[in-house]
Amino acid sequence: MNRTSKKSRTILVLEDEQSLLGVIKAKLEKEGIRVLTSRSVEKAFSTDLKKSKSGGVTLNSVKTALKHVEDLEQVDAIWLDHNLVGEENGLDFVTKFKRNGGHWSKIPIFVVSNTADPDLVKTYIRLGINKYYVKAENRLDTIVADIHSSLAHST
């Protein structure tokens, strides 16, 4: 099954703040979006998966999130924080993700971070992300609306 023929959309959310991760997940699921979550790049790429009660999946490490995504072609968008738990950050994730090419290079990436450094934003944009949000300056509803718009245009 390809990504565009699915009724339900899936977003991979990488966010280090556990309480915010829960709020984001609840908001997206309320909007009918299936959510995969991770607090670190390393965990997002691991093969260990935990299913949540809502049908979403928690990726317990990064090496296999990419493998998992590639095998199932199930991620339609990525919500990415710059600062993550562990040694790697959002830039590391985008670099690894984009390196895989193929359908991955078409998956929209939305960076949502506390970091407002213009040089960092430019670096992310050069790497091909769709949009960069500073958490303090953007409401959750605005970001979710932008994600919905992006998903609507990808069908």
JSON list of C-alpha atoms in Angstrom, two decimals, residues 91 115-127 132:
[
{"chain": "A", "resi": 91, "resn": "LEU", "atom": "CA", "xyz": [20.06, 17.99, 12.53]},
{"chain": "A", "resi": 115, "resn": "THR", "atom": "CA", "xyz": [16.02, 27.28, 19.58]},
{"chain": "A", "resi": 116, "resn": "ALA", "atom": "CA", "xyz": [15.57, 30.49, 17.56]},
{"chain": "A", "resi": 117, "resn": "ASP", "atom": "CA", "xyz": [19.11, 30.77, 16.13]},
{"chain": "A", "resi": 118, "resn": "PRO", "atom": "CA", "xyz": [18.81, 32.10, 12.52]},
{"chain": "A", "resi": 119, "resn": "ASP", "atom": "CA", "xyz": [21.89, 30.14, 11.40]},
{"chain": "A", "resi": 120, "resn": "LEU", "atom": "CA", "xyz": [20.36, 26.92, 12.72]},
{"chain": "A", "resi": 121, "resn": "VAL", "atom": "CA", "xyz": [17.11, 27.65, 10.89]},
{"chain": "A", "resi": 122, "resn": "LYS", "atom": "CA", "xyz": [19.05, 28.27, 7.64]},
{"chain": "A", "resi": 123, "resn": "THR", "atom": "CA", "xyz": [20.89, 24.97, 8.09]},
{"chain": "A", "resi": 124, "resn": "TYR", "atom": "CA", "xyz": [17.64, 23.05, 8.49]},
{"chain": "A", "resi": 125, "resn": "ILE", "atom": "CA", "xyz": [16.16, 24.76, 5.44]},
{"chain": "A", "resi": 126, "resn": "ARG", "atom": "CA", "xyz": [19.26, 23.88, 3.38]},
{"chain": "A", "resi": 127, "resn": "LEU", "atom": "CA", "xyz": [18.76, 20.26, 4.45]},
{"chain": "A", "resi": 132, "resn": "TYR", "atom": "CA", "xyz": [10.78, 25.68, 11.22]}
]
